[in-house]
mmCIF file of C-alpha atoms and ligand atoms in Angstrom:
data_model
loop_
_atom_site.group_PDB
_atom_site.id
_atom_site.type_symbol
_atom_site.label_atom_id
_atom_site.label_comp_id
_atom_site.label_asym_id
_atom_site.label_seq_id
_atom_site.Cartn_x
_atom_site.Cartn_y
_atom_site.Cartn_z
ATOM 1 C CA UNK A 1 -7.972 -12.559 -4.429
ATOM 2 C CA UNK A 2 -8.514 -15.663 -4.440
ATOM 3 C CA UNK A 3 -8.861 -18.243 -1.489
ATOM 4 C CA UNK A 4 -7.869 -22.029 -0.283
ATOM 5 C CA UNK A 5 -6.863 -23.788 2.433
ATOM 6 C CA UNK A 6 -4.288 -25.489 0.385
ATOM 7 C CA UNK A 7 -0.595 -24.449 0.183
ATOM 8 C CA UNK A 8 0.733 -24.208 -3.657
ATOM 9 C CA UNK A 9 1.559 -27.527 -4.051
ATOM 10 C CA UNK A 10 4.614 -28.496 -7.052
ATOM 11 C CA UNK A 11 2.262 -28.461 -10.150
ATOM 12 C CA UNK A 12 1.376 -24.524 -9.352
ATOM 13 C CA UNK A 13 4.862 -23.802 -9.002
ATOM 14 C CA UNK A 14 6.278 -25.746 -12.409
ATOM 15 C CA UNK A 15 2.979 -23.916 -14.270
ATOM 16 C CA UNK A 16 3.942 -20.723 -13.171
ATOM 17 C CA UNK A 17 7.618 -21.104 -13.766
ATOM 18 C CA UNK A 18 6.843 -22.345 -17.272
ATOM 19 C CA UNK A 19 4.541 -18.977 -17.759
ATOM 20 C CA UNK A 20 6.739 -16.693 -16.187
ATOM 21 C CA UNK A 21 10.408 -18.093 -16.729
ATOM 22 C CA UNK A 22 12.612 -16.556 -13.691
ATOM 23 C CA UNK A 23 10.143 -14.708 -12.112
ATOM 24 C CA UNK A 24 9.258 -17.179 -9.357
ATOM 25 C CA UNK A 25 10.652 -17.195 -6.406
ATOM 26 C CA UNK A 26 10.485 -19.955 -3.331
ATOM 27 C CA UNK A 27 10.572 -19.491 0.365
ATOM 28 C CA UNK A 28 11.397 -15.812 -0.123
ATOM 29 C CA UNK A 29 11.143 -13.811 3.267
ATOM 30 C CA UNK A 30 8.462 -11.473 3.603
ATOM 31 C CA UNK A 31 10.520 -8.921 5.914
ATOM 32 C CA UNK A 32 12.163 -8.293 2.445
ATOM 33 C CA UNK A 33 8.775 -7.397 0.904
ATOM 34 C CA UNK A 34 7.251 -4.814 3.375
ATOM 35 C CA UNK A 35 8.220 -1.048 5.052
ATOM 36 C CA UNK A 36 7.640 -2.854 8.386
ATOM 37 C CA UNK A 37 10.933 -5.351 7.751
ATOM 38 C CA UNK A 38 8.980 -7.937 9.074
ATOM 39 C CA UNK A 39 7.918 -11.560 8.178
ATOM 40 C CA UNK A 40 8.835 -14.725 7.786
ATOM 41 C CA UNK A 41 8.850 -17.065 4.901
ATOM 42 C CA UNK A 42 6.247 -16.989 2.130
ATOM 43 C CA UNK A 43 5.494 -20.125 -0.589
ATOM 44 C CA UNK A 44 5.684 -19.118 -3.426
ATOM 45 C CA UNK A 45 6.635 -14.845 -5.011
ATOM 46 C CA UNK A 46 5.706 -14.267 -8.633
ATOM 47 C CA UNK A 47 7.150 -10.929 -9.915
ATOM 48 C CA UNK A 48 5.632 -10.495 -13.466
ATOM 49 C CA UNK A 49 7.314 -8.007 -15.691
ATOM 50 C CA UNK A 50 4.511 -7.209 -18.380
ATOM 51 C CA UNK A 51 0.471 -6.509 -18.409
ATOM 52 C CA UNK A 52 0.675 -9.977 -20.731
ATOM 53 C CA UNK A 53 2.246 -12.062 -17.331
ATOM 54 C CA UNK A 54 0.315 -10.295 -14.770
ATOM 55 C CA UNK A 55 -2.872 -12.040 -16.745
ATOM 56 C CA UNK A 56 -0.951 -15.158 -17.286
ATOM 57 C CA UNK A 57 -0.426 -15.482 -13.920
ATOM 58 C CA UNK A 58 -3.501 -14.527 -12.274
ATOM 59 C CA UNK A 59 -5.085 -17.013 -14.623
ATOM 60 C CA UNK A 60 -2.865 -19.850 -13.127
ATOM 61 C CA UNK A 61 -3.670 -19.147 -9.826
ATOM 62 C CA UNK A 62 -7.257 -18.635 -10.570
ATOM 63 C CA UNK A 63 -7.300 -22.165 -11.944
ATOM 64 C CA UNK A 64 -5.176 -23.589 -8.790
ATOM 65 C CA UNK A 65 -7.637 -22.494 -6.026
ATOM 66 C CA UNK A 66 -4.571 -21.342 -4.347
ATOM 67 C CA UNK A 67 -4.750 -18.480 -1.863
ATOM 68 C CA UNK A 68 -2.916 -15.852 -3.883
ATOM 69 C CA UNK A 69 -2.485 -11.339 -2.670
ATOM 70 C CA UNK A 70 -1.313 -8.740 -5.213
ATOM 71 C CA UNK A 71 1.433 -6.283 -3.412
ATOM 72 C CA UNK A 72 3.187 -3.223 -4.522
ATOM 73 C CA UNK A 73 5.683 -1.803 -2.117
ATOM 74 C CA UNK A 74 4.703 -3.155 1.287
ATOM 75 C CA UNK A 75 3.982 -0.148 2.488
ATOM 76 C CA UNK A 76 0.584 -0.579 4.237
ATOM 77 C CA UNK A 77 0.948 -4.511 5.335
ATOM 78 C CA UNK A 78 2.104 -6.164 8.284
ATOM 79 C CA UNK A 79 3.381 -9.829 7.311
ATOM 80 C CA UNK A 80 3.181 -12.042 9.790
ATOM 81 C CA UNK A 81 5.966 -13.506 11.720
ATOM 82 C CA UNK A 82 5.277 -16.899 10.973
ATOM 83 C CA UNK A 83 4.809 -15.840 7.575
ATOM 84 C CA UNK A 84 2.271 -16.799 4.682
ATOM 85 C CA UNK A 85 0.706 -20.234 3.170
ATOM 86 C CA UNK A 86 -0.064 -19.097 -0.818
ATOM 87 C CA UNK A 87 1.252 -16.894 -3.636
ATOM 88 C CA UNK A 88 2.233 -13.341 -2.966
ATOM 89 C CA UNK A 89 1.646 -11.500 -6.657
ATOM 90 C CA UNK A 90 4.381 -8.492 -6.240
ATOM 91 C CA UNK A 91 3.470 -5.874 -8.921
ATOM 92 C CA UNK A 92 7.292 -3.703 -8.561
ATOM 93 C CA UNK A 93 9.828 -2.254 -10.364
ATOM 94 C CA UNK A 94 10.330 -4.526 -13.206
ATOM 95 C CA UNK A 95 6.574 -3.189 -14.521
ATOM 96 C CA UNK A 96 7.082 0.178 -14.071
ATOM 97 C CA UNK A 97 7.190 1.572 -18.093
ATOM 98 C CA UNK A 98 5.300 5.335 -18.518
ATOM 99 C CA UNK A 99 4.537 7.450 -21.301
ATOM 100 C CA UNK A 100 3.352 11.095 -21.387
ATOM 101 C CA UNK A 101 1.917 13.511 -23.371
ATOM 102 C CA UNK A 102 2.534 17.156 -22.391
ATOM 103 C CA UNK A 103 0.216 18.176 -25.195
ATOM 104 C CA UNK A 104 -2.985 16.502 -23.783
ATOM 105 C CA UNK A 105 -1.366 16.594 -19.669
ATOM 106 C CA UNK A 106 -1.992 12.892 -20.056
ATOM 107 C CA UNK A 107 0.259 10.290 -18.553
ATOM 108 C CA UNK A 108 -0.330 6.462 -18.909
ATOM 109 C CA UNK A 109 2.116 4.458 -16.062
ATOM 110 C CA UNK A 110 2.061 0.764 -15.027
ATOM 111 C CA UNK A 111 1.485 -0.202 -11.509
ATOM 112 C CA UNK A 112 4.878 -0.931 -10.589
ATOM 113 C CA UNK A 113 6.680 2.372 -10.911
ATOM 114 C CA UNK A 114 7.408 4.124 -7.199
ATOM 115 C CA UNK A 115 5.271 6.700 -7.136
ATOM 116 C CA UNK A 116 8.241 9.250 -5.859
ATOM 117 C CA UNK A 117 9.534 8.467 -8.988
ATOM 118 C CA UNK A 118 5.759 8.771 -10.724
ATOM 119 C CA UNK A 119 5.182 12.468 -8.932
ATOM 120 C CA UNK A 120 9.077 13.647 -9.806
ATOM 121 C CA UNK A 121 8.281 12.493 -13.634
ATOM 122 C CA UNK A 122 5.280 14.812 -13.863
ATOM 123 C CA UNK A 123 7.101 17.958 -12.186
ATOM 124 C CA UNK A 124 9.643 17.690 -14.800
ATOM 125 C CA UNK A 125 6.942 17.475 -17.197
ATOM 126 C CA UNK A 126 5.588 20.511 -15.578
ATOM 127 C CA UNK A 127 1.813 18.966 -14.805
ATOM 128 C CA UNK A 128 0.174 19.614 -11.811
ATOM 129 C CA UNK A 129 -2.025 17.385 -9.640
ATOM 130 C CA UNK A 130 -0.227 14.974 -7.901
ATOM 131 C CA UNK A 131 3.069 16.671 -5.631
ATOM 132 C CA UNK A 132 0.696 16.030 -2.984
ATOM 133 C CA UNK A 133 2.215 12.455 -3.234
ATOM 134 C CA UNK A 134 5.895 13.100 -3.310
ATOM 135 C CA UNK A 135 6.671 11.362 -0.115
ATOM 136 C CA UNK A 136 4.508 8.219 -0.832
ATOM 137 C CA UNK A 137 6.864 5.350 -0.465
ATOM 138 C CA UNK A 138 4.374 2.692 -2.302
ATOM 139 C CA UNK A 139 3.989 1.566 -6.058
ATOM 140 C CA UNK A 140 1.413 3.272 -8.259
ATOM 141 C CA UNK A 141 -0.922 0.347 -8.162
ATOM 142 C CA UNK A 142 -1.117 0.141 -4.581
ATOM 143 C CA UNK A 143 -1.553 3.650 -3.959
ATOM 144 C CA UNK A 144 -4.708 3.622 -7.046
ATOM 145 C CA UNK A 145 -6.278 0.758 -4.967
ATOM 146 C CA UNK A 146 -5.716 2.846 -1.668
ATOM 147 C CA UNK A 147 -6.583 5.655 -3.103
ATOM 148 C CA UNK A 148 -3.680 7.081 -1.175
ATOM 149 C CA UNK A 149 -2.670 10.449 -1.173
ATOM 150 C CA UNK A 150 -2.044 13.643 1.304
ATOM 151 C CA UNK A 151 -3.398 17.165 2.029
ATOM 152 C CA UNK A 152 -7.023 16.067 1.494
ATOM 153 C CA UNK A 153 -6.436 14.709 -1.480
ATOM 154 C CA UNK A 154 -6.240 11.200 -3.238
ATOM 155 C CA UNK A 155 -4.329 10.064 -6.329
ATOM 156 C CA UNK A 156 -7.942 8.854 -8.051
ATOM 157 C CA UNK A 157 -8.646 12.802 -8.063
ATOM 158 C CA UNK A 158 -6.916 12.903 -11.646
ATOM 159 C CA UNK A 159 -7.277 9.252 -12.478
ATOM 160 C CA UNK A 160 -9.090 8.825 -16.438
ATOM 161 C CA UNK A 161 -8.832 5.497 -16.554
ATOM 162 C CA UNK A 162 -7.388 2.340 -14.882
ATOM 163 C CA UNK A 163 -6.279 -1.143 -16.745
ATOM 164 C CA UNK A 164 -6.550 -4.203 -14.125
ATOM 165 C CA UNK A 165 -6.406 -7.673 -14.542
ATOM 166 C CA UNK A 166 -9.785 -9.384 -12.932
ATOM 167 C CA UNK A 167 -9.608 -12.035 -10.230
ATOM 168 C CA UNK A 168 -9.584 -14.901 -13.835
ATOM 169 C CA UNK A 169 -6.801 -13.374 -15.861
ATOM 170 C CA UNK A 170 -9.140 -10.762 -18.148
ATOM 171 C CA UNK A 171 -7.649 -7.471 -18.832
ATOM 172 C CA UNK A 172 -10.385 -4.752 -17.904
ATOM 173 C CA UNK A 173 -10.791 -1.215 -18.682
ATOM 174 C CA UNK A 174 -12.110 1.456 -15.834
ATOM 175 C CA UNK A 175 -13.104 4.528 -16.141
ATOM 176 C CA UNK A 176 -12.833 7.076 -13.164
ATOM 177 C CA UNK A 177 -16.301 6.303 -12.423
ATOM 178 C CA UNK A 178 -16.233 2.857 -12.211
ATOM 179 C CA UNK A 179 -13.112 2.790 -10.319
ATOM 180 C CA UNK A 180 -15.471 4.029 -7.655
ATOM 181 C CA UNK A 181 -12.712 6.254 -5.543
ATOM 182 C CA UNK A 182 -13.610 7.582 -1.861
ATOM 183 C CA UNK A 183 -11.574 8.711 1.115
ATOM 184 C CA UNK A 184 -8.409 5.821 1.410
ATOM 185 C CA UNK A 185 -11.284 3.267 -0.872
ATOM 186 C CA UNK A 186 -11.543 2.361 -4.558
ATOM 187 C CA UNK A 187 -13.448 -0.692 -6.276
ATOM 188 C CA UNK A 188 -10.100 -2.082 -6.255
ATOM 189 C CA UNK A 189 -10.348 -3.021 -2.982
ATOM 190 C CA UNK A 190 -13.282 -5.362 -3.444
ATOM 191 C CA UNK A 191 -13.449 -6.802 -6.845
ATOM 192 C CA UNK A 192 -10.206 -8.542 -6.157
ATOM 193 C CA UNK A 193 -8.482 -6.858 -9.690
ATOM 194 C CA UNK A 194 -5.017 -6.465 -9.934
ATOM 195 C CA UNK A 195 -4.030 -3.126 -11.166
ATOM 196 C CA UNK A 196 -1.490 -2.991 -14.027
ATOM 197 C CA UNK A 197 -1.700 0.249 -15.125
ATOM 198 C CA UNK A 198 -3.096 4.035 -15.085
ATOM 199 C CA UNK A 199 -3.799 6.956 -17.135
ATOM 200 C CA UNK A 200 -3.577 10.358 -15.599
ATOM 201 C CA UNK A 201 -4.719 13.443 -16.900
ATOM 202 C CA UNK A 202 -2.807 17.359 -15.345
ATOM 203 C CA UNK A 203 -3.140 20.451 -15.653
ATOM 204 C CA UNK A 204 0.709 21.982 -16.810
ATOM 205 C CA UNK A 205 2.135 24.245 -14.107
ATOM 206 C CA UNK A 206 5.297 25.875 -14.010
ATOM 207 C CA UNK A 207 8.003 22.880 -13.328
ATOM 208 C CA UNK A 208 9.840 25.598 -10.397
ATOM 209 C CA UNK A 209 7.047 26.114 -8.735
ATOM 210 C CA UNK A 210 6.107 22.232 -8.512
ATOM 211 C CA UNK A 211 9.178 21.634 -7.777
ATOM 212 C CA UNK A 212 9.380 24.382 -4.840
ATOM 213 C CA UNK A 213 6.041 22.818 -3.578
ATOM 214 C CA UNK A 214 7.306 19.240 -3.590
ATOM 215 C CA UNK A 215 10.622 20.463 -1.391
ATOM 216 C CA UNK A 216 7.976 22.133 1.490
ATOM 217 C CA UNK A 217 6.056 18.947 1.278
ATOM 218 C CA UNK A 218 8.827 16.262 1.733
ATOM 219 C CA UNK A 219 10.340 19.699 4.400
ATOM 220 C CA UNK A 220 7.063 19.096 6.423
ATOM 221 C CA UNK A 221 7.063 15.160 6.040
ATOM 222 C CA UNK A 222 10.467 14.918 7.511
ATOM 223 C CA UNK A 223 9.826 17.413 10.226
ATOM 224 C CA UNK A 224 6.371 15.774 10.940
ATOM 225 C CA UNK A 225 7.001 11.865 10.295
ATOM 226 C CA UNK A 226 9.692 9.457 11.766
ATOM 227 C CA UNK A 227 11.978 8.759 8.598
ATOM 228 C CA UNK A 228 14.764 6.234 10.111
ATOM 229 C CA UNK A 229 13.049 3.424 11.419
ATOM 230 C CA UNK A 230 11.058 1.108 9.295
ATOM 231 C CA UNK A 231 7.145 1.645 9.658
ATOM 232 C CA UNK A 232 4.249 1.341 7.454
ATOM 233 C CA UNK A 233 3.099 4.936 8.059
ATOM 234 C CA UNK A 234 -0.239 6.312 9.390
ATOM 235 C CA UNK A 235 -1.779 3.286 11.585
ATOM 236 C CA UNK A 236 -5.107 4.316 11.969
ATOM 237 C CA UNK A 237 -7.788 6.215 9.814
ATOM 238 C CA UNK A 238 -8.826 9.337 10.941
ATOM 239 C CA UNK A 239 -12.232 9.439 11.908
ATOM 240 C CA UNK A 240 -14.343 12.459 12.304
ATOM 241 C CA UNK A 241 -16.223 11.748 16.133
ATOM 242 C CA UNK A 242 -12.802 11.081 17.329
ATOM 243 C CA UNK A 243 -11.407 14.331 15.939
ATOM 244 C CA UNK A 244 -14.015 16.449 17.534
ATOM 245 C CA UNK A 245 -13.104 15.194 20.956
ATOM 246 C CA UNK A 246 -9.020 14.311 21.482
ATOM 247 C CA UNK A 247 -8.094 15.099 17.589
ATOM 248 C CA UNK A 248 -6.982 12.854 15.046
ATOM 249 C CA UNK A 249 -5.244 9.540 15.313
ATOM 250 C CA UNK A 250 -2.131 10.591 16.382
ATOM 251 C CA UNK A 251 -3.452 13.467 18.882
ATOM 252 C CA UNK A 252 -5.744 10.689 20.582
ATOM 253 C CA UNK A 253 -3.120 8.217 21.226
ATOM 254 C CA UNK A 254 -0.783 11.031 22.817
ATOM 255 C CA UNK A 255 -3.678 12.138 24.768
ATOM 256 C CA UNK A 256 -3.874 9.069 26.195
ATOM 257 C CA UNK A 257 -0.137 8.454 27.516
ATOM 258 C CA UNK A 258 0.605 5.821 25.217
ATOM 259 C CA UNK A 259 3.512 7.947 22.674
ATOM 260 C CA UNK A 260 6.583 6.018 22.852
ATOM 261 C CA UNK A 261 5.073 2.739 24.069
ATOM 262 C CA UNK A 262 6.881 -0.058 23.953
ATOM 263 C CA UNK A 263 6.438 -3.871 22.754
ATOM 264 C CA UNK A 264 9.110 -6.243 22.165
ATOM 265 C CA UNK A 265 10.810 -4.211 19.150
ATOM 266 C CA UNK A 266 8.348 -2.102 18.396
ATOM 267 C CA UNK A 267 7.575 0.826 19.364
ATOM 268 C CA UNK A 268 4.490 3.953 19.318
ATOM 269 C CA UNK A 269 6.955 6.435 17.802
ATOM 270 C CA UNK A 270 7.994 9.298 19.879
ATOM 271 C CA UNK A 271 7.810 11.441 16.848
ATOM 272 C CA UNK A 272 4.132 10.820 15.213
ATOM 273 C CA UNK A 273 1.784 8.738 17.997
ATOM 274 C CA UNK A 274 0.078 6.965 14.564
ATOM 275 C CA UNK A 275 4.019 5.712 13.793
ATOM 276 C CA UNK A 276 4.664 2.138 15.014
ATOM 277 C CA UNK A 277 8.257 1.801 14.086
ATOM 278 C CA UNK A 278 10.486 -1.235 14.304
ATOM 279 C CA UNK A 279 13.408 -0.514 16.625
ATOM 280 C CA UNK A 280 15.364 -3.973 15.975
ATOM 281 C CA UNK A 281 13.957 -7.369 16.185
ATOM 282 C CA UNK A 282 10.339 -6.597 16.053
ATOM 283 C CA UNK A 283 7.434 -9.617 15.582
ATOM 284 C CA UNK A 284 4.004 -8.806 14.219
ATOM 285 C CA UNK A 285 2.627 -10.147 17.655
ATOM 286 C CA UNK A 286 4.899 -6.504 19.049
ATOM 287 C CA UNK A 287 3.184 -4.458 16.321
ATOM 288 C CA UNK A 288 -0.311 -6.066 16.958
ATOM 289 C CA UNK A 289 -0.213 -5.818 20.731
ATOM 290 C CA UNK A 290 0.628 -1.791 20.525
ATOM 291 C CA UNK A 291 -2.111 -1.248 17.801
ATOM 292 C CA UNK A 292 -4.720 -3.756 20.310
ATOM 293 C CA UNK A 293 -3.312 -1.119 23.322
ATOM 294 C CA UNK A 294 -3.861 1.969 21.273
ATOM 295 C CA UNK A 295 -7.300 0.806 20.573
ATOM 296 C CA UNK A 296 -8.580 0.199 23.656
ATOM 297 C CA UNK A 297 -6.879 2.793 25.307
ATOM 298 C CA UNK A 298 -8.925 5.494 23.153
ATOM 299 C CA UNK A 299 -11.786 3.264 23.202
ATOM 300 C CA UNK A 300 -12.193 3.157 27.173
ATOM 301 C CA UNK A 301 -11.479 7.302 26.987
ATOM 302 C CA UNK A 302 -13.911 7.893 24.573
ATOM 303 C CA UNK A 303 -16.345 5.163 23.440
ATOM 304 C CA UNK A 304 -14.613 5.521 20.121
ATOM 305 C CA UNK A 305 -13.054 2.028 18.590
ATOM 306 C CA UNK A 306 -10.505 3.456 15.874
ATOM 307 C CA UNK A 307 -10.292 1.507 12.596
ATOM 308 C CA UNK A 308 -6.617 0.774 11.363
ATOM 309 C CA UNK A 309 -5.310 1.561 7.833
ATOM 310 C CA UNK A 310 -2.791 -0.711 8.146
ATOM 311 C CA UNK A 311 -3.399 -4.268 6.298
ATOM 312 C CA UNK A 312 -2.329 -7.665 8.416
ATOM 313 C CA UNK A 313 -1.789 -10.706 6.140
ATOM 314 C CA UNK A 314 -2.051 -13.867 8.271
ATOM 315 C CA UNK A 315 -0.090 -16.950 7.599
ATOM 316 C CA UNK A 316 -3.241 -18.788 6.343
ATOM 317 C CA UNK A 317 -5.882 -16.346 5.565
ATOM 318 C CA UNK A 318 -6.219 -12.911 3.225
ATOM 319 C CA UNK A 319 -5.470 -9.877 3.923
ATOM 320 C CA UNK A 320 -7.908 -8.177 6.672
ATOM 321 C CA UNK A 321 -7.629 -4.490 8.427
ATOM 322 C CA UNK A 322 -4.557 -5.126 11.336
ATOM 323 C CA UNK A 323 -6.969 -3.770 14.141
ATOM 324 C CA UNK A 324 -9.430 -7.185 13.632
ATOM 325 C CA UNK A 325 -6.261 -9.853 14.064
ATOM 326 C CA UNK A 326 -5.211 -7.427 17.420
ATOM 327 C CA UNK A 327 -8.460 -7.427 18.832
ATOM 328 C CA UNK A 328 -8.867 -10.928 18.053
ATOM 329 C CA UNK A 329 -4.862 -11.594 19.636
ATOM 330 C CA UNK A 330 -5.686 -9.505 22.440
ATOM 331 C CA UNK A 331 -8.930 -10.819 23.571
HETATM 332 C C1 FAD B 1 6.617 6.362 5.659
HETATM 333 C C2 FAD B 1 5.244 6.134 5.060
HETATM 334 C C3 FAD B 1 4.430 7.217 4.789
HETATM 335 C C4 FAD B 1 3.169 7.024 4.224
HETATM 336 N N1 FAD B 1 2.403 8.119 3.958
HETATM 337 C C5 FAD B 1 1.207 7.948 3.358
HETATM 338 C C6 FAD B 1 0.410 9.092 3.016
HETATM 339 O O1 FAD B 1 0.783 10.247 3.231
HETATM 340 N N2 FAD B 1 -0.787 8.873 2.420
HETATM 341 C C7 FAD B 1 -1.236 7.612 2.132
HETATM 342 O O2 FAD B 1 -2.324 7.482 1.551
HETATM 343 N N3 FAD B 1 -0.504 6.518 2.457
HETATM 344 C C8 FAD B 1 0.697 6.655 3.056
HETATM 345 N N4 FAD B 1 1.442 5.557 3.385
HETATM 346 C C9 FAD B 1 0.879 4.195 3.198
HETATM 347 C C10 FAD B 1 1.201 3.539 1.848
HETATM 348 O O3 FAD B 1 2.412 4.021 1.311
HETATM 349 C C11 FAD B 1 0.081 3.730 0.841
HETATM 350 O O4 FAD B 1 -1.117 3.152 1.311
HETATM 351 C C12 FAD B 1 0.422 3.112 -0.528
HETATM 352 O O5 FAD B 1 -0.569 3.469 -1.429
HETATM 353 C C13 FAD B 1 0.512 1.602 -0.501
HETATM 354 O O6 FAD B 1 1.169 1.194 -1.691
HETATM 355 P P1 FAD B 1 1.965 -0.181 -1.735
HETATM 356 O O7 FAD B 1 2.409 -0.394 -3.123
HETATM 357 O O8 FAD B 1 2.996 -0.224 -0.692
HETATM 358 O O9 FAD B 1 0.779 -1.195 -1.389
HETATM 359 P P2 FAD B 1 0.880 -2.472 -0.452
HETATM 360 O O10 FAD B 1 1.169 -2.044 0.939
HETATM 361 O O11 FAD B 1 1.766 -3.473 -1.069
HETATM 362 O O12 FAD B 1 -0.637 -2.986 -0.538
HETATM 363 C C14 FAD B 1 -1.663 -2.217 0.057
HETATM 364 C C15 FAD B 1 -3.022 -2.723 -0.462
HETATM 365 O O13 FAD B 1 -3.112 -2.455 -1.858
HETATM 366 C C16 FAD B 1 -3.312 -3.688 -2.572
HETATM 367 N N5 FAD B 1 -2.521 -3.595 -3.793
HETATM 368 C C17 FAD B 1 -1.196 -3.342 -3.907
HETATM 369 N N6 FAD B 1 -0.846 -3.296 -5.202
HETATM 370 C C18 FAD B 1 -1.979 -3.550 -5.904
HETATM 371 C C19 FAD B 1 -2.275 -3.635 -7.294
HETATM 372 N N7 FAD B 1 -1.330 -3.444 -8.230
HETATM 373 N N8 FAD B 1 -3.551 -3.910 -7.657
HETATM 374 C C20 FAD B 1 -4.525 -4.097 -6.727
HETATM 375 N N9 FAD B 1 -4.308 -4.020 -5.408
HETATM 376 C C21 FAD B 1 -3.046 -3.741 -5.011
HETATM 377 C C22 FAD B 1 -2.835 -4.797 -1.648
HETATM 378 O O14 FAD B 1 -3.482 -6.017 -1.936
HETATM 379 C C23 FAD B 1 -3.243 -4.223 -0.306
HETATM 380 O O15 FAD B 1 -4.623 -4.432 -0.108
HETATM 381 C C24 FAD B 1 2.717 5.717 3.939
HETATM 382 C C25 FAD B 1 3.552 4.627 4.213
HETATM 383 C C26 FAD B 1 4.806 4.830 4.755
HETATM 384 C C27 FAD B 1 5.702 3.647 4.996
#
């Protein structure tokens, strides 16, 4: 996306309220935007309900030189306490329209629909391929530029083609290929495009038996995962040196003492060690310092520095893996 130094100043916000009539938003506060509940006060929020206003808007901020982020759900960002200087983009509900075709297995959906909602839409359909992401709590688009997913697997698997708009308004066309999808990594993630939309193509399965899967996955995710305090799920990537010595993420912080560590609000969960949930009150400084802890902790036990999954969005820069502002906070 792109980046300034300069805060949206009136013009943007009359230009983009002239584009987008009622879908801008002032001051909002970014706890309302993100899993975490956390963050203060952001500019400017521009919530575009069509492919055509995603464009028109990303073409207004292009022009502006404004610091602008596309969002879906939250899910993987920390905002910051003090909150955000720019234009949050929040691709959500309102752009969330699907069609399918059971003949073909294909379904097209834009980037805003939850993609609970997205997975529960193709069991009823009966196609099989993505129950793996029933318990997901992000927006398609986010998840397609995560490549997000469980079990091994990752929602680009069945991906034919993605529509984004690029970082000056221009609606592109990728195919899987070019969407470039690896382990939690897609092209998304670099060439600053906003996702607006996806086309899927499943194999049909029986809609019981999907169904029956989806209610052992979401069984296991509730046995496995805190549920009742906000968090922004897995913290830290797993990473395959570190799992051949103490074990993934989660193992490796627990092996170290540190499950159920508290900071200020937050707190390493007692229920999943790669869980920071917020107990009441937390600040992104309490979330930071437990992830900077974590870190070092496995670090110093062995010479492994784990990489976070987790997104931190400063209040004057992008959007940069949470583990860099910690170590940077902590040193
Ligand atoms: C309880 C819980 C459980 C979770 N379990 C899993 C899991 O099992 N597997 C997993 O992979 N993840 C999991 N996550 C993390 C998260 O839900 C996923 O990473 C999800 O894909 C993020 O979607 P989002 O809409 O919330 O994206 P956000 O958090 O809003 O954004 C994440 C990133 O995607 C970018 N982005 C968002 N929307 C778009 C768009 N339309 N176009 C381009 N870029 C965009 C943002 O700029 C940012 O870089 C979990 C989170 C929680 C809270």
């Amino acid at each position: 996306m792109s980046a300034a130094d300069a805060a949206p100043a009136p013009p943007l916000r009359a230009r983009l309220e002239v584009a987008l009539p009622g879908r801008v938003a002032a001051g909002v506060s970014l706890a309302r935007l993100g899993r975490w509940r956390i963050g203060g006060p952001v500019d400017l929020v521009v919530t575009p309900d069509s492919v055509a206003d995603v464009a028109r808007a990303v073409a207004i901020l292009a022009d502006s030189g404004v610091r602008w982020t596309a969002i879906g759900e939250g899910s993987n960002i920390l905002f910051d306490s003090a909150g955000h200087r720019g234009v949050i983009l929040r691709i959500g509900p309102d752009l969330a329209r699907y069609r399918a075709d059971p003949a073909t297995g294909e379904i097209e959906a834009e980037a805003g629909i939850w993609v609970p909602c997205f997975v529960r839409r193709t069991l009823t359909l009966g196609l099989a391929g993505c129950v793996h992401a029933i318990g997901i709590p992000g927006m398609l688009g986010g998840l397609v530029a995560m490549n997000g997913g469980s079990q091994r697997r990752g929602i680009g698997d069945a991906v034919v083609e993605v529509t984004a708009v690029d970082p000056a308004g221009r609606l592109k066309h990728f195919a899987r290929a070019a969407c470039d999808f690896a382990y939690r990594a897609s092209v998304f993630q670099r060439n600053g495009a906003v996702v607006v939309a996806a086309r899927f193509r499943y194999a049909p399965a029986d809609p019981a038996a999907l169904r029956r899967e989806a209610i052992a996955i979401m069984a296991e995710r509730r046995r496995k995962f805190p549920s009742r305090l906000p968090n922004c799920g897995s913290v830290f990537v797993s990473d395959p040196a570190l799992y051949a010595t103490l074990g993934p993420p989660g193992a490796a912080i627990e092996a170290v003492g540190l499950k159920g560590t508290r900071a200020g609000g937050a707190r390493i969960s007692p229920v999943h060690a790669n869980f920071i949930v917020n107990e009441g009150g937390a600040s992104s400084d309490d979330v930071l310092a437990l992830i900077a802890l974590a870190r070092a902790r496995v670090l110093a036990a062995t010479g492994i520095a784990m990489r976070s999954e987790v997104l931190h969005l400063p209040p004057d820069g992008p959007l940069r893996a949470a583990h860099e502002k910690a170590e940077a906070t902590a040193a």
